[in-house]
Amino acid sequence: MFEKLRAFADMGRTQGITTTGAIMLVGALSSTVSVEWYHVVYITVITTFAHMALNIHIALGDTVLDSHTYVPSRNPVTEGVLTEKEAKYFVYGSFIICTGLVLLLALFMDLILVLLTLVCFVQSFIWLIWYGWGGKKYILSYDYSFSISYTFTVLFGVFIVGGMPTIYTWIFVGIVIFAPTAFAQWENGFKDVNADRSVGVKSLAVVSGVKNNKKIDFTHPYFIYGIALKVSFILVCFIPYMLTGNIYYLLFLLLYGIPSQVFIMYRFGTKEKAIQHRKTILLDVTLSAILGFSAMIEKIGFLWLLFVVGYLIIGYLIGSAVQSKCEFKFGRFKEQESDI
C-alpha cells in the first residue's frame, strides 16, 4: 500500500504542489480582499488534488516518451507499480473532489463569484488535459498551454477568496506567463528534446533543431528565444517599481534580479547533460520564485512574501521526500554528477 502511495506521489510530482499552490495563493493575495489562514488551507487542499491529477494525466500520455528519457523509472505505470486504471481513477476522483470543493463556495459567496471561480478552475484544467491528451504534438501548444492554464490559476486564486483582480493581479499574470510557465517549458523542452523528438512532440526546442548532450550556441535561435523570455520576465518585474518608485526594490532588481537570471542562462548555455539541466531548473525555480514573488511586495507585504517563499520551499522538501524516484531533487544522481 505504501509503495502505491509513493508511486502516486512520483507520478503526481508532489514536489511541485506548493509551487502551484504559491501561484494560486499570490493570486489571492493580489486581489481586493484579505487572505485568512483557512484560505491557505483550502488552497493547499484543492491544489494537492488538482496538481497531482493533472501530472498523472500527463504522465499517462508520456509512457512511451518516458522510456526514452534518462530517468524512465519516473513513470510508475511504465514500471508496473501502478496500473493505468488506478492512475485514471485517481484523475477522475480528484477532478470530482476539486469540483465539489469549488461548488461548496456557494455556501459562503455570491453566485457570480462562484461561477467565475468554476470557470477559471475548468479552464486551468482543460488546457492541461489538452496538453496531456496530445496538445504537445502541435506547434506552440507544447510551449504555451501551461501559460494559458496558469493564467486561469492566478485568477482562480483571486476569485476563490471572494476577491476581484487588481493591477497587481495582472502584473503577476505577466510574471507567471514568462517565468514558471513559458520558460519552464523552454527548459524542459531543452532537457528532454531528444525524447520529445522521438515521439513526435512539436516543442520549439525540437523544431529549432536543439540536441541533447550538446552545448547550445549562444547565437542559436532557441537560446535567443530563452533570453527573450527572461528579459520579458525582468521587464514585468520592473512594473511595480514604475508604479511605486521604491528605490530599495530597484536596488533589489539590479543587484539580485538581473544577475540571477543571467546566471541561469549562463548555465544553460555552458552545461551539456540533461542531469546538469535538471539542476539548473531547480536553481531557476528557487531564484526566479524569489524574484517573481518579491515583485508583489508592495501589495502583499514582507511577512506574506516570507510566508509564500517558505511555503514553496518547505512544500518542495516534503513533496520530494515523499517520493521514491523524484526527478527534481538536488541529491539525485549525486554520485554521477557534481557540477554545482
mmCIF file of C-alpha atoms in Angstrom, residues 27-267:
data_model
loop_
_atom_site.group_PDB
_atom_site.id
_atom_site.type_symbol
_atom_site.label_atom_id
_atom_site.label_comp_id
_atom_site.label_asym_id
_atom_site.label_seq_id
_atom_site.Cartn_x
_atom_site.Cartn_y
_atom_site.Cartn_z
ATOM 1 C CA GLY A 27 -3.189 35.443 -6.962
ATOM 2 C CA ALA A 28 -5.434 35.534 -3.895
ATOM 3 C CA LEU A 29 -3.126 37.999 -2.120
ATOM 4 C CA SER A 30 -3.161 40.281 -5.165
ATOM 5 C CA SER A 31 -6.950 40.586 -5.004
ATOM 6 C CA THR A 32 -9.196 43.168 -3.345
ATOM 7 C CA VAL A 33 -9.778 41.122 -0.155
ATOM 8 C CA SER A 34 -7.659 39.914 2.750
ATOM 9 C CA VAL A 35 -6.441 36.315 2.820
ATOM 10 C CA GLU A 36 -7.041 34.320 6.013
ATOM 11 C CA TRP A 37 -5.442 31.107 7.323
ATOM 12 C CA TYR A 38 -8.393 28.990 6.221
ATOM 13 C CA HIS A 39 -7.919 30.262 2.658
ATOM 14 C CA VAL A 40 -4.354 28.918 2.731
ATOM 15 C CA VAL A 41 -5.583 25.523 3.933
ATOM 16 C CA TYR A 42 -8.342 25.442 1.304
ATOM 17 C CA ILE A 43 -5.949 26.424 -1.485
ATOM 18 C CA THR A 44 -3.440 23.777 -0.375
ATOM 19 C CA VAL A 45 -6.057 21.008 -0.318
ATOM 20 C CA ILE A 46 -7.517 21.810 -3.732
ATOM 21 C CA THR A 47 -4.041 22.345 -5.213
ATOM 22 C CA THR A 48 -2.870 18.942 -3.959
ATOM 23 C CA PHE A 49 -5.611 17.075 -5.807
ATOM 24 C CA ALA A 50 -5.545 19.255 -8.955
ATOM 25 C CA HIS A 51 -1.749 19.290 -9.302
ATOM 26 C CA MET A 52 -1.378 15.549 -8.827
ATOM 27 C CA ALA A 53 -4.322 14.676 -11.069
ATOM 28 C CA LEU A 54 -3.045 16.755 -13.981
ATOM 29 C CA ASN A 55 0.504 15.452 -13.679
ATOM 30 C CA ILE A 56 -0.759 11.873 -13.555
ATOM 31 C CA HIS A 57 -2.901 12.539 -16.636
ATOM 32 C CA ILE A 58 0.111 13.975 -18.478
ATOM 33 C CA ALA A 59 2.311 11.064 -17.344
ATOM 34 C CA LEU A 60 -0.250 8.568 -18.688
ATOM 35 C CA GLY A 61 0.265 10.080 -22.120
ATOM 36 C CA ASP A 62 4.049 10.007 -21.677
ATOM 37 C CA THR A 63 4.616 6.293 -21.076
ATOM 38 C CA VAL A 64 6.416 5.921 -24.415
ATOM 39 C CA LEU A 65 8.253 9.238 -24.082
ATOM 40 C CA ASP A 66 9.486 8.415 -20.558
ATOM 41 C CA SER A 67 11.126 5.230 -21.840
ATOM 42 C CA HIS A 68 13.408 7.483 -23.922
ATOM 43 C CA THR A 69 14.475 9.781 -21.072
ATOM 44 C CA TYR A 70 17.450 9.456 -18.733
ATOM 45 C CA VAL A 71 15.049 8.583 -15.871
ATOM 46 C CA PRO A 72 12.427 6.195 -17.336
ATOM 47 C CA SER A 73 11.706 4.946 -13.800
ATOM 48 C CA ARG A 74 9.891 8.222 -13.042
ATOM 49 C CA ASN A 75 6.698 6.747 -14.559
ATOM 50 C CA PRO A 76 5.210 4.114 -12.164
ATOM 51 C CA VAL A 77 2.802 2.834 -14.838
ATOM 52 C CA THR A 78 5.737 2.034 -17.109
ATOM 53 C CA GLU A 79 7.410 0.294 -14.167
ATOM 54 C CA GLY A 80 4.271 -1.707 -13.373
ATOM 55 C CA VAL A 81 3.889 -0.325 -9.831
ATOM 56 C CA LEU A 82 0.560 1.279 -10.770
ATOM 57 C CA THR A 83 -1.935 0.135 -13.365
ATOM 58 C CA GLU A 84 -3.302 2.509 -15.961
ATOM 59 C CA LYS A 85 -6.776 2.007 -14.498
ATOM 60 C CA GLU A 86 -5.614 3.011 -10.999
ATOM 61 C CA ALA A 87 -3.992 6.158 -12.372
ATOM 62 C CA LYS A 88 -7.103 7.110 -14.346
ATOM 63 C CA TYR A 89 -9.341 6.572 -11.314
ATOM 64 C CA PHE A 90 -7.130 8.962 -9.347
ATOM 65 C CA VAL A 91 -7.512 11.605 -12.081
ATOM 66 C CA TYR A 92 -11.308 11.198 -12.259
ATOM 67 C CA GLY A 93 -11.696 11.144 -8.480
ATOM 68 C CA SER A 94 -9.524 14.219 -7.986
ATOM 69 C CA PHE A 95 -11.463 16.186 -10.584
ATOM 70 C CA ILE A 96 -14.735 15.332 -8.814
ATOM 71 C CA ILE A 97 -13.274 16.318 -5.427
ATOM 72 C CA CYS A 98 -11.957 19.646 -6.760
ATOM 73 C CA THR A 99 -15.246 20.455 -8.484
ATOM 74 C CA GLY A 100 -17.118 19.666 -5.272
ATOM 75 C CA LEU A 101 -14.815 21.910 -3.255
ATOM 76 C CA VAL A 102 -15.418 24.762 -5.679
ATOM 77 C CA LEU A 103 -19.183 24.293 -5.615
ATOM 78 C CA LEU A 104 -19.114 24.348 -1.802
ATOM 79 C CA LEU A 105 -18.179 28.024 -2.100
ATOM 80 C CA ALA A 106 -21.845 28.673 -2.907
ATOM 81 C CA LEU A 107 -22.472 28.387 0.844
ATOM 82 C CA PHE A 108 -20.214 31.373 1.543
ATOM 83 C CA MET A 109 -20.017 33.555 -1.592
ATOM 84 C CA ASP A 110 -22.226 35.235 -4.163
ATOM 85 C CA LEU A 111 -23.232 33.042 -7.079
ATOM 86 C CA ILE A 112 -21.406 35.210 -9.638
ATOM 87 C CA LEU A 113 -18.092 34.740 -7.781
ATOM 88 C CA VAL A 114 -18.681 31.007 -7.548
ATOM 89 C CA LEU A 115 -19.319 30.875 -11.296
ATOM 90 C CA LEU A 116 -16.167 32.907 -12.003
ATOM 91 C CA THR A 117 -14.170 30.544 -9.769
ATOM 92 C CA LEU A 118 -15.632 27.496 -11.516
ATOM 93 C CA VAL A 119 -14.896 28.900 -14.991
ATOM 94 C CA CYS A 120 -11.260 29.590 -14.051
ATOM 95 C CA PHE A 121 -10.913 26.139 -12.494
ATOM 96 C CA VAL A 122 -12.305 24.402 -15.576
ATOM 97 C CA GLN A 123 -10.145 26.470 -17.925
ATOM 98 C CA SER A 124 -6.965 25.801 -15.938
ATOM 99 C CA PHE A 125 -7.828 22.088 -16.015
ATOM 100 C CA ILE A 126 -8.872 21.855 -19.663
ATOM 101 C CA TRP A 127 -5.682 23.357 -21.089
ATOM 102 C CA LEU A 128 -3.503 20.795 -19.316
ATOM 103 C CA ILE A 129 -5.896 17.954 -20.117
ATOM 104 C CA TRP A 130 -5.455 19.009 -23.745
ATOM 105 C CA TYR A 131 -1.683 19.168 -23.304
ATOM 106 C CA GLY A 132 -1.529 15.656 -21.866
ATOM 107 C CA TRP A 133 -4.018 14.239 -24.344
ATOM 108 C CA GLY A 134 -1.958 15.275 -27.365
ATOM 109 C CA GLY A 135 -1.588 19.040 -27.403
ATOM 110 C CA LYS A 136 2.182 18.835 -27.078
ATOM 111 C CA LYS A 137 2.324 17.393 -30.584
ATOM 112 C CA TYR A 138 1.134 20.694 -32.063
ATOM 113 C CA ILE A 139 3.468 23.613 -32.651
ATOM 114 C CA LEU A 140 3.211 26.290 -29.904
ATOM 115 C CA SER A 141 0.780 24.154 -27.888
ATOM 116 C CA TYR A 142 3.671 22.467 -26.042
ATOM 117 C CA ASP A 143 5.216 25.811 -25.122
ATOM 118 C CA TYR A 144 2.113 27.825 -24.218
ATOM 119 C CA SER A 145 -0.622 25.511 -22.886
ATOM 120 C CA PHE A 146 0.821 25.902 -19.385
ATOM 121 C CA SER A 147 0.908 29.691 -19.747
ATOM 122 C CA ILE A 148 -2.802 29.793 -20.530
ATOM 123 C CA SER A 149 -3.656 27.289 -17.800
ATOM 124 C CA TYR A 150 -1.676 29.119 -15.115
ATOM 125 C CA THR A 151 -3.178 32.475 -16.095
ATOM 126 C CA PHE A 152 -6.523 30.996 -15.079
ATOM 127 C CA THR A 153 -4.860 29.517 -11.973
ATOM 128 C CA VAL A 154 -3.910 33.031 -10.811
ATOM 129 C CA LEU A 155 -7.460 34.259 -11.439
ATOM 130 C CA PHE A 156 -8.820 31.169 -9.712
ATOM 131 C CA GLY A 157 -6.849 32.257 -6.633
ATOM 132 C CA VAL A 158 -8.399 35.727 -6.865
ATOM 133 C CA PHE A 159 -11.990 34.528 -7.078
ATOM 134 C CA ILE A 160 -11.688 31.587 -4.677
ATOM 135 C CA VAL A 161 -11.236 34.003 -1.755
ATOM 136 C CA GLY A 162 -14.106 36.189 -2.932
ATOM 137 C CA GLY A 163 -11.960 38.977 -4.380
ATOM 138 C CA MET A 164 -11.580 40.774 -7.677
ATOM 139 C CA PRO A 165 -8.414 41.398 -9.729
ATOM 140 C CA THR A 166 -6.210 44.443 -9.133
ATOM 141 C CA ILE A 167 -3.358 45.870 -11.198
ATOM 142 C CA TYR A 168 -1.016 43.619 -9.193
ATOM 143 C CA THR A 169 -3.042 40.612 -10.298
ATOM 144 C CA TRP A 170 -2.278 41.412 -13.925
ATOM 145 C CA ILE A 171 1.386 42.087 -13.123
ATOM 146 C CA PHE A 172 1.557 38.657 -11.517
ATOM 147 C CA VAL A 173 -0.164 37.097 -14.526
ATOM 148 C CA GLY A 174 2.650 38.530 -16.658
ATOM 149 C CA ILE A 175 5.245 37.110 -14.276
ATOM 150 C CA VAL A 176 3.579 33.685 -14.353
ATOM 151 C CA ILE A 177 3.394 33.658 -18.154
ATOM 152 C CA PHE A 178 7.102 34.347 -18.600
ATOM 153 C CA ALA A 179 8.662 32.622 -15.566
ATOM 154 C CA PRO A 180 7.026 29.422 -14.282
ATOM 155 C CA THR A 181 5.207 28.524 -17.483
ATOM 156 C CA ALA A 182 6.730 29.628 -20.803
ATOM 157 C CA PHE A 183 10.314 29.474 -19.533
ATOM 158 C CA ALA A 184 9.622 26.251 -17.628
ATOM 159 C CA GLN A 185 8.578 24.715 -20.940
ATOM 160 C CA TRP A 186 11.680 26.218 -22.556
ATOM 161 C CA GLU A 187 13.992 24.497 -20.078
ATOM 162 C CA ASN A 188 12.053 21.216 -20.004
ATOM 163 C CA GLY A 189 11.982 21.198 -23.791
ATOM 164 C CA PHE A 190 15.739 21.766 -23.783
ATOM 165 C CA LYS A 191 16.347 18.969 -21.272
ATOM 166 C CA ASP A 192 14.177 16.314 -22.962
ATOM 167 C CA VAL A 193 14.482 17.348 -26.607
ATOM 168 C CA ASN A 194 15.717 14.007 -27.960
ATOM 169 C CA ALA A 195 12.992 12.072 -26.154
ATOM 170 C CA ASP A 196 10.373 14.591 -27.336
ATOM 171 C CA ARG A 197 11.628 14.348 -30.910
ATOM 172 C CA SER A 198 11.417 10.539 -30.836
ATOM 173 C CA VAL A 199 7.676 10.564 -30.084
ATOM 174 C CA GLY A 200 6.618 13.462 -32.315
ATOM 175 C CA VAL A 201 6.402 16.291 -29.784
ATOM 176 C CA LYS A 202 6.464 19.666 -31.543
ATOM 177 C CA SER A 203 8.206 21.819 -28.967
ATOM 178 C CA LEU A 204 10.118 24.870 -30.128
ATOM 179 C CA ALA A 205 13.280 23.063 -28.990
ATOM 180 C CA VAL A 206 12.501 20.192 -31.364
ATOM 181 C CA VAL A 207 11.545 22.315 -34.376
ATOM 182 C CA SER A 208 14.581 24.602 -33.945
ATOM 183 C CA GLY A 209 16.981 21.644 -34.058
ATOM 184 C CA VAL A 210 18.250 21.566 -30.466
ATOM 185 C CA LYS A 211 20.026 18.331 -29.440
ATOM 186 C CA ASN A 212 20.633 16.683 -26.053
ATOM 187 C CA ASN A 213 24.091 16.389 -24.507
ATOM 188 C CA LYS A 214 25.490 19.130 -26.694
ATOM 189 C CA LYS A 215 26.176 22.722 -25.740
ATOM 190 C CA ILE A 216 23.833 25.192 -27.349
ATOM 191 C CA ASP A 217 25.439 28.083 -29.179
ATOM 192 C CA PHE A 218 24.652 31.489 -27.658
ATOM 193 C CA THR A 219 23.525 32.623 -31.123
ATOM 194 C CA HIS A 220 21.148 29.681 -31.619
ATOM 195 C CA PRO A 221 17.531 30.851 -32.193
ATOM 196 C CA TYR A 222 16.290 28.717 -29.295
ATOM 197 C CA PHE A 223 18.794 30.246 -26.871
ATOM 198 C CA ILE A 224 17.892 33.745 -28.089
ATOM 199 C CA TYR A 225 14.229 32.873 -27.515
ATOM 200 C CA GLY A 226 15.111 31.820 -23.955
ATOM 201 C CA ILE A 227 16.873 35.143 -23.395
ATOM 202 C CA ALA A 228 13.791 36.956 -24.703
ATOM 203 C CA LEU A 229 11.624 35.132 -22.151
ATOM 204 C CA LYS A 230 13.985 36.063 -19.317
ATOM 205 C CA VAL A 231 14.180 39.704 -20.457
ATOM 206 C CA SER A 232 10.379 39.846 -20.621
ATOM 207 C CA PHE A 233 10.179 38.398 -17.114
ATOM 208 C CA ILE A 234 12.574 41.042 -15.772
ATOM 209 C CA LEU A 235 10.714 43.865 -17.556
ATOM 210 C CA VAL A 236 7.423 42.781 -15.970
ATOM 211 C CA CYS A 237 9.182 42.770 -12.592
ATOM 212 C CA PHE A 238 10.159 46.413 -13.219
ATOM 213 C CA ILE A 239 6.497 47.500 -13.469
ATOM 214 C CA PRO A 240 5.994 47.650 -9.666
ATOM 215 C CA TYR A 241 8.998 49.987 -9.442
ATOM 216 C CA MET A 242 7.445 52.267 -12.059
ATOM 217 C CA LEU A 243 4.230 52.288 -10.009
ATOM 218 C CA THR A 244 5.842 52.998 -6.646
ATOM 219 C CA GLY A 245 9.324 54.429 -7.278
ATOM 220 C CA ASN A 246 10.637 52.287 -4.403
ATOM 221 C CA ILE A 247 14.422 52.704 -4.583
ATOM 222 C CA TYR A 248 15.056 49.639 -2.405
ATOM 223 C CA TYR A 249 13.089 47.449 -4.791
ATOM 224 C CA LEU A 250 15.052 48.934 -7.714
ATOM 225 C CA LEU A 251 18.326 48.024 -5.991
ATOM 226 C CA PHE A 252 16.977 44.511 -5.437
ATOM 227 C CA LEU A 253 16.238 44.198 -9.158
ATOM 228 C CA LEU A 254 19.664 45.486 -10.157
ATOM 229 C CA LEU A 255 21.712 43.569 -7.588
ATOM 230 C CA TYR A 256 19.734 40.314 -7.459
ATOM 231 C CA GLY A 257 17.058 40.160 -10.153
ATOM 232 C CA ILE A 258 19.132 40.683 -13.286
ATOM 233 C CA PRO A 259 22.266 38.779 -12.089
ATOM 234 C CA SER A 260 20.207 35.756 -11.029
ATOM 235 C CA GLN A 261 18.600 35.458 -14.464
ATOM 236 C CA VAL A 262 21.925 35.969 -16.257
ATOM 237 C CA PHE A 263 23.381 33.170 -14.124
ATOM 238 C CA ILE A 264 20.585 30.782 -15.141
ATOM 239 C CA MET A 265 21.062 31.485 -18.843
ATOM 240 C CA TYR A 266 24.838 31.129 -18.465
ATOM 241 C CA ARG A 267 24.368 27.652 -17.002
#
